[in-house]
Coordinates of C-alpha atoms and ligand atoms in Angstrom, one line a residue:
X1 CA 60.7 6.2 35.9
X2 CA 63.8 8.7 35.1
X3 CA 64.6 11.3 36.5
X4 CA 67.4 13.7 34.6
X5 CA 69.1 16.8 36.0
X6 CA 71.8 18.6 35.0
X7 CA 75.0 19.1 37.3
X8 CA 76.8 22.5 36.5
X9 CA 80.1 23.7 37.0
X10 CA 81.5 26.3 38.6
X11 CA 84.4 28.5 38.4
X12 CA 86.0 30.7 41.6
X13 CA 86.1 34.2 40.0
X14 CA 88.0 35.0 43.6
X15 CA 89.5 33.4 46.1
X16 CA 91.3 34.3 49.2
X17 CA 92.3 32.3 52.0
X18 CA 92.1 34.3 55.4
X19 CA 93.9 31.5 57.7
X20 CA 94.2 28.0 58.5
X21 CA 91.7 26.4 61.1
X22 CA 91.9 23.7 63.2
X23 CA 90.1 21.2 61.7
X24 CA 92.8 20.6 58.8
X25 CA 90.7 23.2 56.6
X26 CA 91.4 26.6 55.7
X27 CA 89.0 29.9 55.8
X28 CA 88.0 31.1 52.9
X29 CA 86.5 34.3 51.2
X30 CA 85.7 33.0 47.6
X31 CA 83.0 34.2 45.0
X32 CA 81.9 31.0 43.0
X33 CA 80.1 31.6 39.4
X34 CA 77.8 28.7 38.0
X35 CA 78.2 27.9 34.6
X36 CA 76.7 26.6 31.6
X37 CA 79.3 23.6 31.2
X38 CA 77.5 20.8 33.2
X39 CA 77.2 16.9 33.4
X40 CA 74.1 15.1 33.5
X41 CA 72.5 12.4 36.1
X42 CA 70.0 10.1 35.5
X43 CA 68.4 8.5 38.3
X44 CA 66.5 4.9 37.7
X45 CA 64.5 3.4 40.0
X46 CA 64.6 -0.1 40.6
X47 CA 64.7 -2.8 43.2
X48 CA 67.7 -3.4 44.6
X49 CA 71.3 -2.3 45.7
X50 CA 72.5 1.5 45.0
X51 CA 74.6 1.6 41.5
X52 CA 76.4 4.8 40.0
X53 CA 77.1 4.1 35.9
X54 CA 79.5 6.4 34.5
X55 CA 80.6 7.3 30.8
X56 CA 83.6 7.9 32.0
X57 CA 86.1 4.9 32.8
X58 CA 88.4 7.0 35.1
X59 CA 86.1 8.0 37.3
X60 CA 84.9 5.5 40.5
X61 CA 81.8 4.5 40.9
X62 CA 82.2 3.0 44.5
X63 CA 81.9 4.8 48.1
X64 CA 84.5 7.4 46.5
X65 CA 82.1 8.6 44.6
X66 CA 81.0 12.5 46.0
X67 CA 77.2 11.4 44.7
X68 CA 77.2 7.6 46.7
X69 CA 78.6 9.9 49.8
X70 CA 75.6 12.5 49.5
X71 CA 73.4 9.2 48.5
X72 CA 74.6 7.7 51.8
X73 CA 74.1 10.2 54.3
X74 CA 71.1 11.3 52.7
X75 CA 69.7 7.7 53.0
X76 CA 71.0 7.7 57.1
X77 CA 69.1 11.3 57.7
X78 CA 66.1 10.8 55.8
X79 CA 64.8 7.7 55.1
X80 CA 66.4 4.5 57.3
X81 CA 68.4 6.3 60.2
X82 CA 69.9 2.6 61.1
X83 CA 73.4 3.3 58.6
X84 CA 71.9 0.8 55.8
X85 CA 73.0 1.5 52.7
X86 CA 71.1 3.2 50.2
X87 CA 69.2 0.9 47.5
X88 CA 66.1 1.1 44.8
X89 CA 68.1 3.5 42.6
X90 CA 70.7 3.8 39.8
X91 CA 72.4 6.6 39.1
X92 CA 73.9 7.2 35.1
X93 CA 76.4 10.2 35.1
X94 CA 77.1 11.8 31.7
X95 CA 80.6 13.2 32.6
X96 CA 81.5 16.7 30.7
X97 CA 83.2 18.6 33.4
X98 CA 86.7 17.7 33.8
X99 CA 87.9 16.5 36.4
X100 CA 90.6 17.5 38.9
X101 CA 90.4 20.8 37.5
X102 CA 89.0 22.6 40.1
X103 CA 86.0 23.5 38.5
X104 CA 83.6 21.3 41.1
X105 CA 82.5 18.7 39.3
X106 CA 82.1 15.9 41.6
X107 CA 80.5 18.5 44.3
X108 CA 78.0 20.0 41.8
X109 CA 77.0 15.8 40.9
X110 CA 76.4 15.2 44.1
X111 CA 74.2 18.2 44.7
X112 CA 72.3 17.1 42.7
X113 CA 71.9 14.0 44.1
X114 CA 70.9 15.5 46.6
X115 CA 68.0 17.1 45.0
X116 CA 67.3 14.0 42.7
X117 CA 67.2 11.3 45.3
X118 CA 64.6 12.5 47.7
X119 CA 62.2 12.3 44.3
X120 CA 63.0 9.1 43.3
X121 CA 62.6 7.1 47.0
X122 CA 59.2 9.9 47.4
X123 CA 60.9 11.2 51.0
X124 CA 60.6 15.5 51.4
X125 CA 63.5 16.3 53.0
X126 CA 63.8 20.4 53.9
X127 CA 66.3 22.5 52.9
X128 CA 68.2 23.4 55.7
X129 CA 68.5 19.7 56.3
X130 CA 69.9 19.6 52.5
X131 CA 72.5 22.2 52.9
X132 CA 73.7 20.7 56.3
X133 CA 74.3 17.1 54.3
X134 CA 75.8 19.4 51.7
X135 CA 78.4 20.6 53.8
X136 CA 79.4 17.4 55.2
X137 CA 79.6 15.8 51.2
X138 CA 82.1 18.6 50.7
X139 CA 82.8 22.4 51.2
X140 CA 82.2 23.3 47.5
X141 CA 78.5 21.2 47.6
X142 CA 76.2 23.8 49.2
X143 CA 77.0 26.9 46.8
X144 CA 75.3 24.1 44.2
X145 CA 72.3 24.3 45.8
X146 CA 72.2 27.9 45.0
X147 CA 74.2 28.7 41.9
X148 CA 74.8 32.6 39.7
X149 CA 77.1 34.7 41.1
X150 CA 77.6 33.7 45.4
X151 CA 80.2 34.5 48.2
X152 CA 80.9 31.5 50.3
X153 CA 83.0 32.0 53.2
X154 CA 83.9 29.7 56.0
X155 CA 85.8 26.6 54.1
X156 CA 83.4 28.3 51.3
X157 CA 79.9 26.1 52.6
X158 CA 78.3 29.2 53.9
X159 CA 77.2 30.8 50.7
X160 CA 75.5 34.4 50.2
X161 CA 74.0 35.2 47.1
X162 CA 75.3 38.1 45.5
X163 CA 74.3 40.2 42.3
X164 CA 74.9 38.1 39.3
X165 CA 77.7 38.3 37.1
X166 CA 76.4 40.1 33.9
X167 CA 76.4 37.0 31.1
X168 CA 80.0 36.8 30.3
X169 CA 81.9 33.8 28.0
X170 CA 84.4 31.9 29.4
X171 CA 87.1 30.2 27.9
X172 CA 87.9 26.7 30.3
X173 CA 91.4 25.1 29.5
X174 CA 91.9 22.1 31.5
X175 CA 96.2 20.6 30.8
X176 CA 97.1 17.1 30.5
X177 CA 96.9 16.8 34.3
X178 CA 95.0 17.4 37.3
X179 CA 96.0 18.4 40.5
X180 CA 94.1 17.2 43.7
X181 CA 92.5 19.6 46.6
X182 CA 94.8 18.8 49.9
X183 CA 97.6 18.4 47.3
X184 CA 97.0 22.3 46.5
X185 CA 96.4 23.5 50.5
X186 CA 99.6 21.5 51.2
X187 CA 101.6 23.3 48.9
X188 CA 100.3 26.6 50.0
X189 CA 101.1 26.1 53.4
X190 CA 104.4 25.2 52.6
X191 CA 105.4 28.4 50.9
X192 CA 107.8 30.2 52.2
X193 CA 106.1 33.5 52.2
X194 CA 102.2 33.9 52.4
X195 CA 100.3 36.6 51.0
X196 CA 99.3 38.9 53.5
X197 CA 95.8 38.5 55.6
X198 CA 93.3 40.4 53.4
X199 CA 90.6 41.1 55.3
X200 CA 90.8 45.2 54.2
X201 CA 90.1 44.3 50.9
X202 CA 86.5 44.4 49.9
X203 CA 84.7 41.0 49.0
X204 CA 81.3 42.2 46.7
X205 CA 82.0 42.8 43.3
X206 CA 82.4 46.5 42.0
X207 CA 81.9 47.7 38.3
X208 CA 82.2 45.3 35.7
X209 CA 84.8 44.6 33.9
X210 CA 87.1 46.7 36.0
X211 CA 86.2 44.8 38.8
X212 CA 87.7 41.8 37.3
X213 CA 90.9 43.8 37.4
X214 CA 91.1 43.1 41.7
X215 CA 90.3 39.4 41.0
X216 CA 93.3 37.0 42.7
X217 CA 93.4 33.0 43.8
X218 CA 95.4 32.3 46.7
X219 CA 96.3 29.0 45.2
X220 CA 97.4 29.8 41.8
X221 CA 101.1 31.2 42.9
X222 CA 102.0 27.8 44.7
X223 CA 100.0 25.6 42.3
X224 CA 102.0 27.3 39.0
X225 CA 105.3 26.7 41.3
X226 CA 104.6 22.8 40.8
X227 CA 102.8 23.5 37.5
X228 CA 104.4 26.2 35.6
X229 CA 102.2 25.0 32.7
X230 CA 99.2 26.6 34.6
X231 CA 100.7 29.9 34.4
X232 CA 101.4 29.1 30.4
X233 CA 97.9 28.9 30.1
X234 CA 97.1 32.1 31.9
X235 CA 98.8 34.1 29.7
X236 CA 97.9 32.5 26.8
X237 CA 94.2 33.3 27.8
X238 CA 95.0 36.9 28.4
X239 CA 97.2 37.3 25.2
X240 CA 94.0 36.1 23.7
X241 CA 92.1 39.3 24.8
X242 CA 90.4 37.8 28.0
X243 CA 89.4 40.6 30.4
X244 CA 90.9 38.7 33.3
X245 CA 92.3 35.1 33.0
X246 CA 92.9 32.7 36.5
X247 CA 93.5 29.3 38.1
X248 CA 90.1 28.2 39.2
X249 CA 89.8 26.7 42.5
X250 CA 92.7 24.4 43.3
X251 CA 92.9 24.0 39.5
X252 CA 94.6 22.6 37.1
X253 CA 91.7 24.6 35.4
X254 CA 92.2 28.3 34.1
X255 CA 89.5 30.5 32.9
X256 CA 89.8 33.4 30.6
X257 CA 86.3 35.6 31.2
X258 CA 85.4 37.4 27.3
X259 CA 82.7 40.1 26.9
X260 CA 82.0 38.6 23.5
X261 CA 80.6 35.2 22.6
X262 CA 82.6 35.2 19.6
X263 CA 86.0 35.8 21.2
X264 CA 85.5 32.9 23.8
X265 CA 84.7 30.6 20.9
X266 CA 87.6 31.8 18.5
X267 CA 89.9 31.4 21.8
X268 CA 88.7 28.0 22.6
X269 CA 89.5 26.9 19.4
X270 CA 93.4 28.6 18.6
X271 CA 94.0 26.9 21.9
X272 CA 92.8 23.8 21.1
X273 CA 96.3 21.1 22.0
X274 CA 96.5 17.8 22.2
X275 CA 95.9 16.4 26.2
X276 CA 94.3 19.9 26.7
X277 CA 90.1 20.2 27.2
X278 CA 89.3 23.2 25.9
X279 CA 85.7 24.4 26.5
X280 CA 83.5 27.6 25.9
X281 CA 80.6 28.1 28.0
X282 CA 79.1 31.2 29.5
X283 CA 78.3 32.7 32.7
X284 CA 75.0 31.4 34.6
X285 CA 72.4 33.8 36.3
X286 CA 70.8 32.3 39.7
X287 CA 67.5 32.2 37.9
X288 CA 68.4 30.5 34.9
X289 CA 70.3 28.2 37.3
X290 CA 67.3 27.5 39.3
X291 CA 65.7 26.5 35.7
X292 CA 68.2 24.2 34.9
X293 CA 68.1 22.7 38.4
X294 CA 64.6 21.8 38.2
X295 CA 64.0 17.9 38.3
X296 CA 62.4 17.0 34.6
X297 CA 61.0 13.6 33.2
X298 CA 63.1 11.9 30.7
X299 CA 60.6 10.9 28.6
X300 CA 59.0 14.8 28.5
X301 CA 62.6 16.3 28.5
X302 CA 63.3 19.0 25.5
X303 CA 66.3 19.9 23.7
X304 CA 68.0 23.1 25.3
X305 CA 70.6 24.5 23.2
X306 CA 73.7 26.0 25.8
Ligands
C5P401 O1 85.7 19.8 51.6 P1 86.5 19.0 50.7 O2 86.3 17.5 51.0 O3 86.2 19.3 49.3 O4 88.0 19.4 51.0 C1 89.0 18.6 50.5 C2 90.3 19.0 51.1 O5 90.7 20.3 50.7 C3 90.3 19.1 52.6 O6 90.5 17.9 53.3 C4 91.4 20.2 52.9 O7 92.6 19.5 52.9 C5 91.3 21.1 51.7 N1 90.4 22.3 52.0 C6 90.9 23.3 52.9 N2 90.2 24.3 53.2 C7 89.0 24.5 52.6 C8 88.5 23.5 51.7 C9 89.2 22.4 51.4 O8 92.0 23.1 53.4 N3 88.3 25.6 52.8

């Protein structure tokens, strides 16, 4: 039996960080967007030790793995609570999302895992016991369980839905290198001048586009000080007629959002360089997420057409 789902990106069309805690994480106030970019996972089941496959040479396939994490503590909670490790599957990722670009790619494969798996071992599990495992896989994990347009504040695991985004094109350029999470939070609490606290400022989107015009990261000022290239790209993507253009998450990813499919696509390919991923993809609703994220049989499966 296979089981296929498909793991989405997302981008952070806002993010602000209100303070450090004291658990080595940082508070956020961020508004994530799901999009149409997204790996796939097919889950296998046979007899015998847990095995992730990947397409994808770079990426491990070991305990680093976000999806043997949420595969492990999954298999703890829910189906052998004696810390064996999980077995009777194999997992093949189809990696599209690139990586160490802040656009969640490993979080998003192992939400999914996290819906997949239960299926395949024929466990239920509920789903605030899902989004609690979430949360512990990784602070960006839980607003996959949900997907569209959300807020997640906290370390960004305690998502609210919010209206979604109308469907708007988005231009992903991803440079030659990546830049890793505590790597990015390290180098924002070394600056030497923070942006001010911002809780006056008001989180829920107002009209669109202008709204995009209020849209910041907190991580893109000290990220482009190591990177300047990030900020290259920024402008580029706005010089290209993008409504709003920004670091996405801890990056090295920048988005440029376009009202117009055939702008993103012209965009996406002027900017096309060599080391550079250049994708365009749109905007997901939370409804055509939830369609997406529905658990379909291989054999059954139809072409969808992004
Ligand atoms: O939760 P996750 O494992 O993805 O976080 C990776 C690292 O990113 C954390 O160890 C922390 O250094 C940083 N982080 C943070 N504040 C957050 C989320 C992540 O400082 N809200």
């Amino acid at each position: 039996m296979n089981l296929v789902l498909s793991a989405h990106a997302k981008i952070n069309l806002d993010l602000r960080i209100l303070g450090e805690r004291g658990d080595g994480y940082h508070d956020l106030k961020t508004i994530f967007q799901a999009l149409a970019l997204h790996d796939e996972l097919t889950f296998t089941r046979r007899k015998g030790p847990f095995v992730i496959e990947c397409d994808d040479e770079k990426i491990p396939t070991d305990e680093r793995n976000l999806v043997w994490k949420a595969a492990s503590l999954l298999w703890r909670t829910v189906v052998e609570r004696r810390g064996a490790a999980p077995r009777d599957v194999a997992v093949r990722l189809r990696k599209r999302i690139p990586v160490s670009a802040g656009l969640g790619g490993g979080s998003a494969n192992a939400a999914m895992a996290l819906l997949g798996l239960p299926r395949v071992w024929g466990v239920d599990v509920d789903i605030p016991t899902l989004s609690r495992i979430a949360a512990s896989v990784g602070s960006d994990v839980p607003f996959f369980l949900v997907g569209g347009t959300a807020l997640g504040l906290g370390r960004g695991d305690d998502i609210y839905p919010l209206v979604d985004l109308p469907r708007t094109y988005v231009v992903i350029v991803r440079p030659h290198f990546g830049v890793s999470t505590v790597e990015a939070y390290g180098w924002y609490d070394n600056e030497p001048r923070r942006p001010l606290r911002d809780a006056t400022r008001r989180p829920l989107p107002e009209r669109w586009p202008e709204w995009a015009m209020n849209l910041r990261n907190d991580l893109e000022a000290p990220v482009v000080r190591h990177h300047p290239a990030v900020g290259g790209i920024k402008q580029l993507l706005l010089d290209a007629g993008a409504v709003v253009a920004a670091m996405s998450g801890s990056g090295s990813a920048v988005f440029g959002l376009f009202e117009r499919m055939d702008a993103a696509r012209r965009t996406a390919a002027d900017l096309s360089r060599p080391g550079w991923l250049v994708v365009a993809t749109r905007t997901l609703s939370r409804s055509e997420y939830a369609a997406r994220m529905r658990p379909v049989l291989a054999r059954s499966r139809k072409r969808r057409i992004n």
